[in-house]
Amino acid sequence: MSPDTPIELLTPQEMGRADALTIAAGVPGYGLMLKAGRAVAAVAADLLRASGGGRAAVFCGPGNNGGDGYVAARLLREAGFEVVVGALGDPRFLRGDAKNAFEDWPGETRAVEDVDPAAADLVIDALFGAGLSRPLDGRALATVERINASGKPALAVDVPSGLDGATGAIGSVAVRAEKQKTVTFFRLKPGHVLLPGRAVCGEILLRQIGIEPAVLTEIAPKTFLNGPDLWRAARPQPRIDGHKYTRGHLLIASGPMTRTGAARLAARAGLRAGAGLVTLVSPADALAVNAAQLTAIMLRAADGAAQWRELLADRRFNACVFGPAFGTGPDTRVLAETLLAAATPERPLGLVLDADALTAYAGDSASLARRITASAARVVLTPHEGEFARLFNDKTSAASASKLDRARAAAQVMGATIVLKGPDTVVASPDGRAAIAANAPPTLATAGSGDVLAGMIGGLLAQDMPAFEAAACAVWLHGEAARAFGPGLIAEDLPEALPGVFAELTSEDLS
């Protein structure tokens, strides 16, 4: 998708509201359908010309998605292409705008079973749109299976049929458009960027069809595509009169002597993310190991909660990353609660709880939630799916819930920002806002990359960036750093790629 794709993601219900508001403002519904069909036809024509083919098979469903298909079929035929249309259901029973589109189609309409996708150069999937939330069955299922078995490139209208546009789920099967493209309208849907939906969409082309952005004021969407426009205004900027102490002092908790690398990764990332000072707090037995590896990062010794309380009495420390390779013994919970108790309204400590700090509360998320709720800390929890499942044993981890819904529910239950990691990382705030990442390359699946992300979030929290914005910004930067580095990435490379990403962001801000 294009870098300038708008950040708002609309559920199918919200998209229906956008249509309704536009029609109520005087734009004919059929006019919107004509523009949508024209956009599909234009993309299809380009694909056919590029491949040297001239035959399109258009599969039209029983609703407005099918109406878009009938419009596209007519326009392709008028442009000189050979077009065959297969209808799912009797098109004579269509209603409203879809009925108008069918009646304007001058050619023959066959039953879907009578159209062979393998005989076409391009298949246009206009069976079902983003609002379908049930598994395909019967004739629809058989048709999608034939489209996929044909091996022919597919162009999906709105979403590949069988994909739930709200959740990214695939109930039984979906048209696999990954070999080609998906054309959608006005704004992307969550299902375009959440897995497994994103994997079957191919290249997503967003087209405008006459819906004004002003409708978003009334819709007030709370789901966003993670990108600079979401958090740019909150991103810390160096001040001409600033110094290292005004940029915050981040603490990183180290594990014991044999498990120190994760904390050093987080510390380096926190420094690269802009924290003015970073101190790695190490058990006494790990001091020498850490000292041998550190330069700009400072080192302090602390064994146990009592020594940590002494350390935290210094109010210049304003953020902390706790958990990477720390261990999951009883002391882990004690120290997590010590950190939460150290925050006050006058000193709202930024706190990232990652890895072992989460596993220490496995099956007892309620206890951690009580501590967070009683604390003034700005808390970010950063579980991957395994840690999330261990931490929660209630409805937030139900298999039937989408990743977006699970992250949102967890944020509300915990009173903290949740970063549910993966190729489609979701950042969710207790206030209901959520951001979905679509820029993470596969190379991020490497040991230590999560430790780097935790440090980056901590570095931004140390600069007083709000928790949701800090987490979303760090997730995006993490993906961009991996993309910029390219193949061969290891976790140590990520902080070193950040300056180039920041330079690019700054250039965009000035343009």
Short mmCIF file of C-alpha atoms in Angstrom, two decimals:
data_model
loop_
_atom_site.label_atom_id
_atom_site.label_comp_id
_atom_site.label_asym_id
_atom_site.label_seq_id
_atom_site.Cartn_x
_atom_site.Cartn_y
_atom_site.Cartn_z
CA MET A 1 0.00 0.00 0.00
CA SER A 2 1.11 3.55 -0.62
CA PRO A 3 3.01 5.48 2.09
CA ASP A 4 0.39 8.23 1.82
CA THR A 5 -2.52 5.87 2.55
CA PRO A 6 -4.87 7.57 5.05
CA ILE A 7 -4.45 6.23 8.58
CA GLU A 8 -8.13 5.72 9.43
CA LEU A 9 -9.31 2.10 9.21
CA LEU A 10 -13.07 1.66 8.94
CA THR A 11 -14.99 -1.41 9.99
CA PRO A 12 -17.61 -2.57 7.49
CA GLN A 13 -20.26 -0.98 9.69
CA GLU A 14 -18.39 2.32 9.72
CA MET A 15 -17.93 2.13 5.95
CA GLY A 16 -21.67 1.62 5.60
CA ARG A 17 -22.15 4.72 7.72
CA ALA A 18 -19.79 6.67 5.44
CA ASP A 19 -21.86 5.60 2.42
CA ALA A 20 -25.12 6.53 4.17
CA LEU A 21 -23.86 9.97 5.21
CA THR A 22 -22.66 10.65 1.67
CA ILE A 23 -25.98 9.62 0.15
CA ALA A 24 -27.89 11.68 2.73
CA ALA A 25 -25.79 14.68 1.66
CA GLY A 26 -27.14 14.35 -1.88
CA VAL A 27 -24.75 11.99 -3.67
CA PRO A 28 -26.73 9.21 -5.42
CA GLY A 29 -25.85 5.72 -4.22
CA TYR A 30 -25.64 4.51 -7.80
CA GLY A 31 -23.17 7.30 -8.49
CA LEU A 32 -20.86 5.84 -5.83
CA MET A 33 -21.26 2.38 -7.36
CA LEU A 34 -20.45 3.67 -10.83
CA LYS A 35 -17.23 5.24 -9.56
CA ALA A 36 -16.29 2.08 -7.69
CA GLY A 37 -16.92 -0.06 -10.77
CA ARG A 38 -14.96 2.38 -12.92
CA ALA A 39 -11.98 2.11 -10.55
CA VAL A 40 -12.09 -1.69 -10.72
CA ALA A 41 -12.38 -1.66 -14.51
CA ALA A 42 -9.40 0.69 -14.84
CA VAL A 43 -7.16 -1.59 -12.75
CA ALA A 44 -8.41 -4.69 -14.58
CA ALA A 45 -7.75 -3.12 -17.98
CA ASP A 46 -4.19 -2.25 -16.97
CA LEU A 47 -3.58 -5.80 -15.76
CA LEU A 48 -4.97 -7.34 -18.93
CA ARG A 49 -2.95 -5.07 -21.19
CA ALA A 50 0.21 -5.71 -19.20
CA SER A 51 -0.25 -9.48 -19.50
CA GLY A 52 -1.23 -9.38 -23.14
CA GLY A 53 -4.56 -11.01 -22.33
CA GLY A 54 -8.03 -9.92 -23.31
CA ARG A 55 -10.46 -12.17 -21.41
CA ALA A 56 -11.98 -11.34 -18.03
CA ALA A 57 -14.28 -13.54 -15.94
CA VAL A 58 -16.32 -11.46 -13.49
CA PHE A 59 -17.98 -13.30 -10.61
CA CYS A 60 -20.80 -11.20 -9.13
CA GLY A 61 -22.49 -11.77 -5.80
CA PRO A 62 -26.00 -10.98 -4.57
CA GLY A 63 -25.26 -7.55 -3.05
CA ASN A 64 -23.57 -4.24 -3.73
CA ASN A 65 -20.20 -5.91 -4.22
CA GLY A 66 -21.78 -7.73 -7.14
CA GLY A 67 -23.13 -4.40 -8.37
CA ASP A 68 -19.57 -3.06 -8.54
CA GLY A 69 -18.72 -6.14 -10.60
CA TYR A 70 -21.52 -5.57 -13.12
CA VAL A 71 -20.35 -1.97 -13.62
CA ALA A 72 -16.75 -3.10 -14.13
CA ALA A 73 -17.86 -5.81 -16.56
CA ARG A 74 -19.81 -3.32 -18.68
CA LEU A 75 -16.93 -0.85 -18.83
CA LEU A 76 -14.41 -3.56 -19.73
CA ARG A 77 -16.66 -4.76 -22.52
CA GLU A 78 -17.02 -1.20 -23.81
CA ALA A 79 -13.21 -0.97 -23.80
CA GLY A 80 -13.02 -3.95 -26.15
CA PHE A 81 -12.22 -6.81 -23.77
CA GLU A 82 -13.96 -10.16 -23.86
CA VAL A 83 -16.02 -10.40 -20.67
CA VAL A 84 -18.05 -13.25 -19.22
CA VAL A 85 -20.15 -12.71 -16.08
CA GLY A 86 -21.12 -15.38 -13.57
CA ALA A 87 -23.85 -14.59 -11.03
CA LEU A 88 -24.19 -16.15 -7.60
CA GLY A 89 -27.95 -16.29 -7.16
CA ASP A 90 -30.60 -15.03 -9.55
CA PRO A 91 -29.65 -11.43 -10.46
CA ARG A 92 -33.30 -10.67 -11.26
CA PHE A 93 -33.88 -10.50 -7.51
CA LEU A 94 -31.21 -7.86 -6.89
CA ARG A 95 -32.32 -4.63 -5.24
CA GLY A 96 -31.42 -0.96 -5.30
CA ASP A 97 -28.14 0.14 -6.86
CA ALA A 98 -27.00 -3.43 -7.55
CA LYS A 99 -30.20 -4.00 -9.54
CA ASN A 100 -29.48 -0.87 -11.60
CA ALA A 101 -25.94 -2.07 -12.29
CA PHE A 102 -27.18 -5.48 -13.45
CA GLU A 103 -29.81 -3.94 -15.69
CA ASP A 104 -27.15 -1.71 -17.28
CA TRP A 105 -24.96 -4.73 -18.09
CA PRO A 106 -25.75 -5.48 -21.76
CA GLY A 107 -24.24 -8.92 -21.99
CA GLU A 108 -25.23 -12.43 -21.03
CA THR A 109 -25.20 -13.44 -17.37
CA ARG A 110 -24.50 -17.07 -16.54
CA ALA A 111 -24.66 -19.03 -13.31
CA VAL A 112 -21.29 -19.13 -11.55
CA GLU A 113 -21.05 -22.86 -12.26
CA ASP A 114 -21.14 -22.13 -15.99
CA VAL A 115 -18.14 -19.79 -15.96
CA ASP A 116 -14.71 -21.40 -16.12
CA PRO A 117 -12.13 -19.18 -14.38
CA ALA A 118 -9.33 -21.17 -16.02
CA ALA A 119 -10.46 -19.92 -19.45
CA ALA A 120 -9.91 -16.26 -18.46
CA ASP A 121 -6.76 -14.18 -18.35
CA LEU A 122 -8.02 -12.34 -15.26
CA VAL A 123 -10.65 -13.23 -12.67
CA ILE A 124 -12.53 -10.37 -11.01
CA ASP A 125 -13.89 -11.39 -7.62
CA ALA A 126 -17.02 -9.34 -6.86
CA LEU A 127 -18.83 -12.03 -4.87
CA PHE A 128 -18.78 -10.64 -1.33
CA GLY A 129 -17.45 -7.48 0.26
CA ALA A 130 -15.89 -6.64 3.61
CA GLY A 131 -19.08 -7.15 5.59
CA LEU A 132 -19.15 -10.94 5.22
CA SER A 133 -18.42 -12.44 8.65
CA ARG A 134 -19.51 -16.05 8.20
CA PRO A 135 -17.67 -18.92 6.50
CA LEU A 136 -18.45 -19.51 2.85
CA ASP A 137 -20.47 -22.60 2.09
CA GLY A 138 -22.47 -24.21 -0.70
CA ARG A 139 -22.20 -22.66 -4.16
CA ALA A 140 -20.13 -19.72 -2.90
CA LEU A 141 -17.53 -22.02 -1.37
CA ALA A 142 -17.38 -24.15 -4.51
CA THR A 143 -16.95 -21.06 -6.70
CA VAL A 144 -14.08 -19.67 -4.63
CA GLU A 145 -12.37 -23.05 -4.63
CA ARG A 146 -12.62 -23.17 -8.44
CA ILE A 147 -11.19 -19.65 -8.73
CA ASN A 148 -8.25 -20.59 -6.53
CA ALA A 149 -7.69 -23.91 -8.31
CA SER A 150 -7.58 -22.16 -11.69
CA GLY A 151 -4.25 -20.56 -10.90
CA LYS A 152 -5.33 -17.42 -12.74
CA PRO A 153 -4.57 -13.96 -11.33
CA ALA A 154 -7.46 -12.52 -9.34
CA LEU A 155 -8.52 -8.93 -8.80
CA ALA A 156 -10.65 -8.65 -5.65
CA VAL A 157 -13.29 -5.95 -5.21
CA ASP A 158 -13.16 -4.43 -1.69
CA VAL A 159 -11.77 -7.60 -0.08
CA PRO A 160 -11.15 -11.13 -1.37
CA SER A 161 -14.43 -12.99 -0.92
CA GLY A 162 -14.43 -15.06 2.25
CA LEU A 163 -12.36 -12.53 4.21
CA ASP A 164 -13.96 -10.74 7.17
CA GLY A 165 -13.13 -7.07 6.66
CA ALA A 166 -13.46 -6.31 10.36
CA THR A 167 -11.13 -8.97 11.74
CA GLY A 168 -8.96 -10.33 8.94
CA ALA A 169 -10.33 -13.81 9.64
CA ILE A 170 -11.00 -16.38 6.92
CA GLY A 171 -13.89 -18.60 7.93
CA SER A 172 -13.46 -21.47 5.48
CA VAL A 173 -11.65 -20.26 2.39
CA ALA A 174 -11.07 -16.94 0.62
CA VAL A 175 -10.16 -15.93 -2.89
CA ARG A 176 -6.39 -15.75 -3.00
CA ALA A 177 -5.63 -12.45 -4.69
CA GLU A 178 -2.01 -12.39 -3.55
CA LYS A 179 -0.86 -12.98 -7.12
CA GLN A 180 -2.52 -9.75 -8.13
CA LYS A 181 -4.43 -6.95 -6.41
CA THR A 182 -7.36 -5.85 -4.25
CA VAL A 183 -9.19 -2.60 -5.01
CA THR A 184 -10.98 -0.98 -2.08
CA PHE A 185 -12.67 2.36 -1.56
CA PHE A 186 -12.39 5.50 0.63
CA ARG A 187 -10.50 3.87 3.53
CA LEU A 188 -8.86 0.52 4.23
CA LYS A 189 -10.56 -1.95 6.56
CA PRO A 190 -8.87 -3.69 9.52
CA GLY A 191 -9.11 -6.98 7.62
CA HIS A 192 -6.80 -5.61 4.93
CA VAL A 193 -3.91 -5.36 7.41
CA LEU A 194 -4.63 -8.03 10.03
CA LEU A 195 -3.47 -11.58 9.36
CA PRO A 196 -4.40 -13.89 7.78
CA GLY A 197 -6.40 -11.45 5.66
CA ARG A 198 -3.42 -9.37 4.63
CA ALA A 199 -1.75 -12.45 3.16
CA VAL A 200 -4.50 -13.01 0.59
CA CYS A 201 -5.06 -9.39 -0.48
CA GLY A 202 -1.97 -8.93 -2.61
CA GLU A 203 -1.25 -5.32 -3.47
CA ILE A 204 -4.02 -3.16 -2.03
CA LEU A 205 -5.12 -0.20 -4.14
CA LEU A 206 -7.20 2.45 -2.39
CA ARG A 207 -9.47 4.49 -4.65
CA GLN A 208 -11.63 7.51 -3.85
CA ILE A 209 -15.19 7.44 -5.15
CA GLY A 210 -16.69 10.73 -3.95
CA ILE A 211 -16.99 10.20 -0.19
CA GLU A 212 -15.72 13.32 1.57
CA PRO A 213 -13.28 12.91 4.49
CA ALA A 214 -15.58 15.17 6.53
CA VAL A 215 -17.81 12.15 7.25
CA LEU A 216 -15.05 10.84 9.53
CA THR A 217 -15.87 13.56 12.05
CA GLU A 218 -19.23 11.98 12.70
CA ILE A 219 -18.02 8.38 12.43
CA ALA A 220 -15.08 9.04 14.81
CA PRO A 221 -13.10 5.88 13.98
CA LYS A 222 -10.77 4.53 16.67
CA THR A 223 -8.75 2.08 14.58
CA PHE A 224 -5.78 3.30 12.59
CA LEU A 225 -3.05 2.16 10.27
CA ASN A 226 0.12 2.73 12.25
CA GLY A 227 2.19 5.47 10.66
CA PRO A 228 3.71 8.89 11.30
CA ASP A 229 0.45 10.79 10.85
CA LEU A 230 -0.87 9.00 13.94
CA TRP A 231 1.86 10.11 16.36
CA ARG A 232 3.95 12.76 14.57
CA ALA A 233 2.62 15.64 16.69
CA ALA A 234 3.57 13.83 19.91
CA ARG A 235 7.05 12.72 18.79
CA PRO A 236 9.79 14.37 20.87
CA GLN A 237 11.89 16.93 19.03
CA PRO A 238 15.34 18.07 20.20
CA ARG A 239 15.26 21.63 21.55
CA ILE A 240 17.95 24.20 20.91
CA ASP A 241 18.18 24.82 24.66
CA GLY A 242 17.91 21.14 25.58
CA HIS A 243 20.49 18.88 27.20
CA LYS A 244 20.72 15.23 28.15
CA TYR A 245 18.79 15.70 31.40
CA THR A 246 15.82 17.27 29.61
CA ARG A 247 15.58 14.20 27.34
CA GLY A 248 14.91 11.81 30.20
CA HIS A 249 16.80 9.10 32.04
CA LEU A 250 15.84 5.51 31.22
CA LEU A 251 16.56 2.53 33.46
CA ILE A 252 16.93 -0.98 32.03
CA ALA A 253 16.77 -3.99 34.35
CA SER A 254 19.39 -6.62 33.58
CA GLY A 255 19.10 -10.32 34.24
CA PRO A 256 21.78 -12.37 36.03
CA MET A 257 25.27 -13.01 34.73
CA THR A 258 24.22 -15.63 32.17
CA ARG A 259 21.28 -13.57 30.82
CA THR A 260 22.49 -10.02 30.22
CA GLY A 261 22.32 -9.60 26.46
CA ALA A 262 18.60 -8.78 26.24
CA ALA A 263 18.96 -5.84 28.61
CA ARG A 264 21.91 -4.45 26.67
CA LEU A 265 19.91 -4.67 23.44
CA ALA A 266 17.08 -2.73 25.09
CA ALA A 267 19.49 -0.17 26.53
CA ARG A 268 21.16 0.54 23.19
CA ALA A 269 17.75 0.91 21.57
CA GLY A 270 16.54 3.30 24.28
CA LEU A 271 19.57 5.50 23.72
CA ARG A 272 19.09 5.48 19.94
CA ALA A 273 15.40 6.30 20.40
CA GLY A 274 16.42 9.57 22.01
CA ALA A 275 16.63 9.11 25.78
CA GLY A 276 19.19 11.55 27.13
CA LEU A 277 20.70 9.03 29.51
CA VAL A 278 20.34 5.27 29.89
CA THR A 279 21.45 3.30 32.93
CA LEU A 280 21.53 -0.48 32.97
CA VAL A 281 20.70 -1.72 36.47
CA SER A 282 22.55 -4.97 37.01
CA PRO A 283 22.77 -7.61 39.71
CA ALA A 284 26.17 -7.55 41.38
CA ASP A 285 27.17 -10.87 39.81
CA ALA A 286 26.61 -9.43 36.33
CA LEU A 287 28.42 -6.12 36.74
CA ALA A 288 31.64 -7.22 35.12
CA VAL A 289 29.90 -8.88 32.17
CA ASN A 290 27.85 -5.78 31.45
CA ALA A 291 30.69 -3.33 32.09
CA ALA A 292 32.80 -5.06 29.46
CA GLN A 293 30.11 -4.37 26.84
CA LEU A 294 28.96 -0.82 27.68
CA THR A 295 30.24 2.61 26.67
CA ALA A 296 27.70 5.46 26.57
CA ILE A 297 25.28 3.41 28.68
CA MET A 298 25.89 3.76 32.42
CA LEU A 299 25.81 0.91 34.92
CA ARG A 300 24.43 0.63 38.45
CA ALA A 301 24.23 -2.33 40.80
CA ALA A 302 20.99 -3.40 42.48
CA ASP A 303 20.05 -6.74 44.00
CA GLY A 304 16.46 -7.03 45.10
CA ALA A 305 13.58 -4.66 45.66
CA ALA A 306 15.14 -2.78 48.57
CA GLN A 307 18.12 -1.62 46.51
CA TRP A 308 15.82 -0.77 43.62
CA ARG A 309 13.73 1.41 45.96
CA GLU A 310 16.88 3.29 46.95
CA LEU A 311 17.72 3.78 43.30
CA LEU A 312 14.23 4.97 42.42
CA ALA A 313 14.40 7.61 45.14
CA ASP A 314 16.38 9.60 42.57
CA ARG A 315 13.54 11.37 40.78
CA ARG A 316 15.63 12.01 37.69
CA PHE A 317 14.93 8.44 36.60
CA ASN A 318 11.66 8.78 34.73
CA ALA A 319 11.26 5.56 32.71
CA CYS A 320 12.15 1.90 33.03
CA VAL A 321 12.16 -1.27 30.93
CA PHE A 322 11.69 -4.38 33.03
CA GLY A 323 11.48 -8.02 32.04
CA PRO A 324 13.81 -9.01 29.17
CA ALA A 325 15.70 -12.16 30.33
CA PHE A 326 15.21 -11.14 33.98
CA GLY A 327 13.85 -14.49 35.14
CA THR A 328 10.40 -15.49 36.39
CA GLY A 329 10.97 -16.21 40.06
CA PRO A 330 9.05 -14.59 42.95
CA ASP A 331 11.43 -11.60 42.93
CA THR A 332 10.17 -10.64 39.49
CA ARG A 333 6.67 -9.87 40.73
CA VAL A 334 8.04 -8.06 43.77
CA LEU A 335 10.19 -5.82 41.60
CA ALA A 336 7.37 -5.14 39.11
CA GLU A 337 5.21 -3.99 42.00
CA THR A 338 8.07 -1.92 43.41
CA LEU A 339 8.38 -0.10 40.10
CA LEU A 340 4.63 0.50 39.87
CA ALA A 341 4.54 1.81 43.46
CA ALA A 342 7.40 4.24 42.73
CA ALA A 343 5.25 6.23 40.30
CA THR A 344 3.30 9.20 41.61
CA PRO A 345 1.13 11.85 39.94
CA GLU A 346 4.09 14.21 40.25
CA ARG A 347 6.40 11.60 38.77
CA PRO A 348 4.39 9.39 36.37
CA LEU A 349 7.15 6.90 35.66
CA GLY A 350 7.06 5.43 32.16
CA LEU A 351 7.19 1.65 32.54
CA VAL A 352 7.56 -1.07 29.90
CA LEU A 353 6.76 -4.55 31.21
CA ASP A 354 8.05 -7.14 28.76
CA ALA A 355 8.89 -10.83 28.53
CA ASP A 356 9.55 -12.34 31.99
CA ALA A 357 7.75 -9.49 33.76
CA LEU A 358 4.59 -10.69 32.01
CA THR A 359 5.23 -14.41 32.34
CA ALA A 360 5.65 -13.93 36.11
CA TYR A 361 1.92 -13.09 36.19
CA ALA A 362 0.83 -16.05 34.04
CA GLY A 363 -2.81 -16.82 34.74
CA ASP A 364 -3.02 -13.96 37.23
CA SER A 365 -3.53 -10.90 35.06
CA ALA A 366 -6.08 -9.59 37.58
CA SER A 367 -3.35 -9.13 40.18
CA LEU A 368 -1.19 -7.16 37.78
CA ALA A 369 -4.20 -5.12 36.65
CA ARG A 370 -4.93 -4.09 40.24
CA ARG A 371 -1.35 -2.90 40.69
CA ILE A 372 -1.40 -0.95 37.44
CA THR A 373 -4.73 0.68 38.23
CA ALA A 374 -3.44 1.81 41.61
CA SER A 375 -0.26 3.23 40.08
CA ALA A 376 0.39 6.58 38.44
CA ALA A 377 2.82 4.94 36.01
CA ARG A 378 2.40 5.19 32.25
CA VAL A 379 2.45 1.45 31.59
CA VAL A 380 3.04 -0.39 28.32
CA LEU A 381 2.77 -4.20 28.20
CA THR A 382 4.49 -5.87 25.23
CA PRO A 383 3.42 -9.53 24.92
CA HIS A 384 3.82 -11.74 21.89
CA GLU A 385 0.99 -14.22 21.32
CA GLY A 386 2.46 -16.88 23.60
CA GLU A 387 2.96 -14.46 26.48
CA PHE A 388 -0.50 -13.02 25.90
CA ALA A 389 -2.07 -16.47 26.15
CA ARG A 390 -0.15 -17.22 29.34
CA LEU A 391 -1.02 -13.91 30.95
CA PHE A 392 -4.74 -14.02 30.18
CA ASN A 393 -7.01 -16.98 30.71
CA ASP A 394 -10.31 -15.21 30.12
CA LYS A 395 -12.25 -13.75 27.22
CA THR A 396 -9.38 -11.50 26.14
CA SER A 397 -7.55 -14.58 24.85
CA ALA A 398 -10.56 -16.37 23.36
CA ALA A 399 -9.65 -18.00 20.07
CA SER A 400 -12.81 -16.64 18.48
CA ALA A 401 -11.84 -13.02 19.11
CA SER A 402 -9.80 -11.12 16.55
CA LYS A 403 -6.33 -9.90 17.42
CA LEU A 404 -7.67 -6.34 17.40
CA ASP A 405 -10.51 -7.20 19.78
CA ARG A 406 -8.21 -9.14 22.12
CA ALA A 407 -5.69 -6.30 22.34
CA ARG A 408 -8.45 -3.75 22.98
CA ALA A 409 -10.07 -5.88 25.66
CA ALA A 410 -6.71 -6.44 27.36
CA ALA A 411 -5.91 -2.72 27.36
CA GLN A 412 -9.22 -1.93 29.02
CA VAL A 413 -8.89 -4.72 31.59
CA MET A 414 -5.29 -3.86 32.47
CA GLY A 415 -5.54 -0.08 32.33
CA ALA A 416 -2.38 -0.05 30.22
CA THR A 417 -1.29 0.27 26.62
CA ILE A 418 -0.98 -3.18 25.05
CA VAL A 419 1.49 -4.01 22.28
CA LEU A 420 0.36 -7.40 20.96
CA LYS A 421 3.34 -8.28 18.80
CA GLY A 422 3.58 -10.10 15.50
CA PRO A 423 3.74 -9.36 11.77
CA ASP A 424 0.55 -7.34 12.30
CA THR A 425 1.39 -5.83 15.71
CA VAL A 426 -1.60 -4.17 17.36
CA VAL A 427 -1.13 -1.30 19.79
CA ALA A 428 -4.23 -0.70 21.91
CA SER A 429 -5.02 2.00 24.46
CA PRO A 430 -7.47 1.76 27.38
CA ASP A 431 -9.46 4.57 25.73
CA GLY A 432 -10.31 2.30 22.77
CA ARG A 433 -7.81 3.60 20.22
CA ALA A 434 -5.85 0.97 18.34
CA ALA A 435 -3.16 1.00 15.66
CA ILE A 436 -2.26 -1.90 13.36
CA ALA A 437 1.22 -2.18 11.87
CA ALA A 438 1.64 -3.11 8.22
CA ASN A 439 5.32 -2.28 7.73
CA ALA A 440 7.08 -5.11 9.56
CA PRO A 441 9.26 -7.20 7.20
CA PRO A 442 9.74 -10.94 7.83
CA THR A 443 13.36 -10.33 8.83
CA LEU A 444 12.15 -9.02 12.21
CA ALA A 445 11.56 -12.65 13.24
CA THR A 446 14.98 -12.87 14.87
CA ALA A 447 16.17 -13.35 18.44
CA GLY A 448 16.29 -10.14 20.44
CA SER A 449 14.15 -7.96 18.20
CA GLY A 450 11.47 -7.76 20.90
CA ASP A 451 14.06 -6.58 23.44
CA VAL A 452 15.03 -3.80 21.04
CA LEU A 453 11.38 -2.79 20.66
CA ALA A 454 10.94 -2.63 24.44
CA GLY A 455 13.98 -0.37 24.71
CA MET A 456 12.71 1.90 21.95
CA ILE A 457 9.37 2.32 23.71
CA GLY A 458 11.21 3.05 26.95
CA GLY A 459 13.39 5.65 25.24
CA LEU A 460 10.33 7.48 23.93
CA LEU A 461 8.55 7.27 27.32
CA ALA A 462 11.66 8.79 28.93
CA GLN A 463 11.11 11.80 26.66
CA ASP A 464 7.54 12.12 28.01
CA MET A 465 5.82 10.85 24.89
CA PRO A 466 2.32 9.58 25.84
CA ALA A 467 2.15 5.81 26.23
CA PHE A 468 -0.07 4.95 23.25
CA GLU A 469 1.81 7.25 20.88
CA ALA A 470 5.20 6.09 22.19
CA ALA A 471 4.30 2.44 21.66
CA ALA A 472 2.84 3.02 18.19
CA CYS A 473 5.81 5.16 17.14
CA ALA A 474 8.33 2.59 18.37
CA VAL A 475 6.52 -0.26 16.58
CA TRP A 476 6.60 1.67 13.31
CA LEU A 477 10.25 2.70 13.72
CA HIS A 478 11.13 -0.92 14.53
CA GLY A 479 9.61 -2.07 11.24
CA GLU A 480 11.19 0.74 9.24
CA ALA A 481 14.63 0.07 10.72
CA ALA A 482 14.36 -3.59 9.70
CA ARG A 483 13.18 -2.62 6.23
CA ALA A 484 16.02 -0.14 5.82
CA PHE A 485 18.67 -2.66 6.86
CA GLY A 486 17.38 -5.44 4.61
CA PRO A 487 18.39 -9.13 4.49
CA GLY A 488 20.75 -10.55 7.07
CA LEU A 489 19.23 -8.52 9.91
CA ILE A 490 20.04 -9.40 13.52
CA ALA A 491 18.72 -7.56 16.56
CA GLU A 492 21.94 -5.61 17.07
CA ASP A 493 21.44 -3.99 13.67
CA LEU A 494 18.10 -2.40 14.53
CA PRO A 495 19.30 0.47 16.77
CA GLU A 496 22.04 1.29 14.28
CA ALA A 497 19.49 1.66 11.47
CA LEU A 498 17.39 4.15 13.44
CA PRO A 499 19.37 7.31 12.55
CA GLY A 500 18.54 6.82 8.87
CA VAL A 501 14.87 6.31 9.68
CA PHE A 502 14.84 9.44 11.84
CA ALA A 503 16.52 11.41 9.06
CA GLU A 504 13.83 10.33 6.64
CA LEU A 505 11.10 11.31 9.11
CA THR A 506 12.69 14.71 9.68
CA SER A 507 12.92 15.27 5.95
CA GLU A 508 9.20 14.50 5.63
CA ASP A 509 8.38 16.87 8.50
CA LEU A 510 10.24 19.70 6.76
CA SER A 511 8.74 19.08 3.31
#
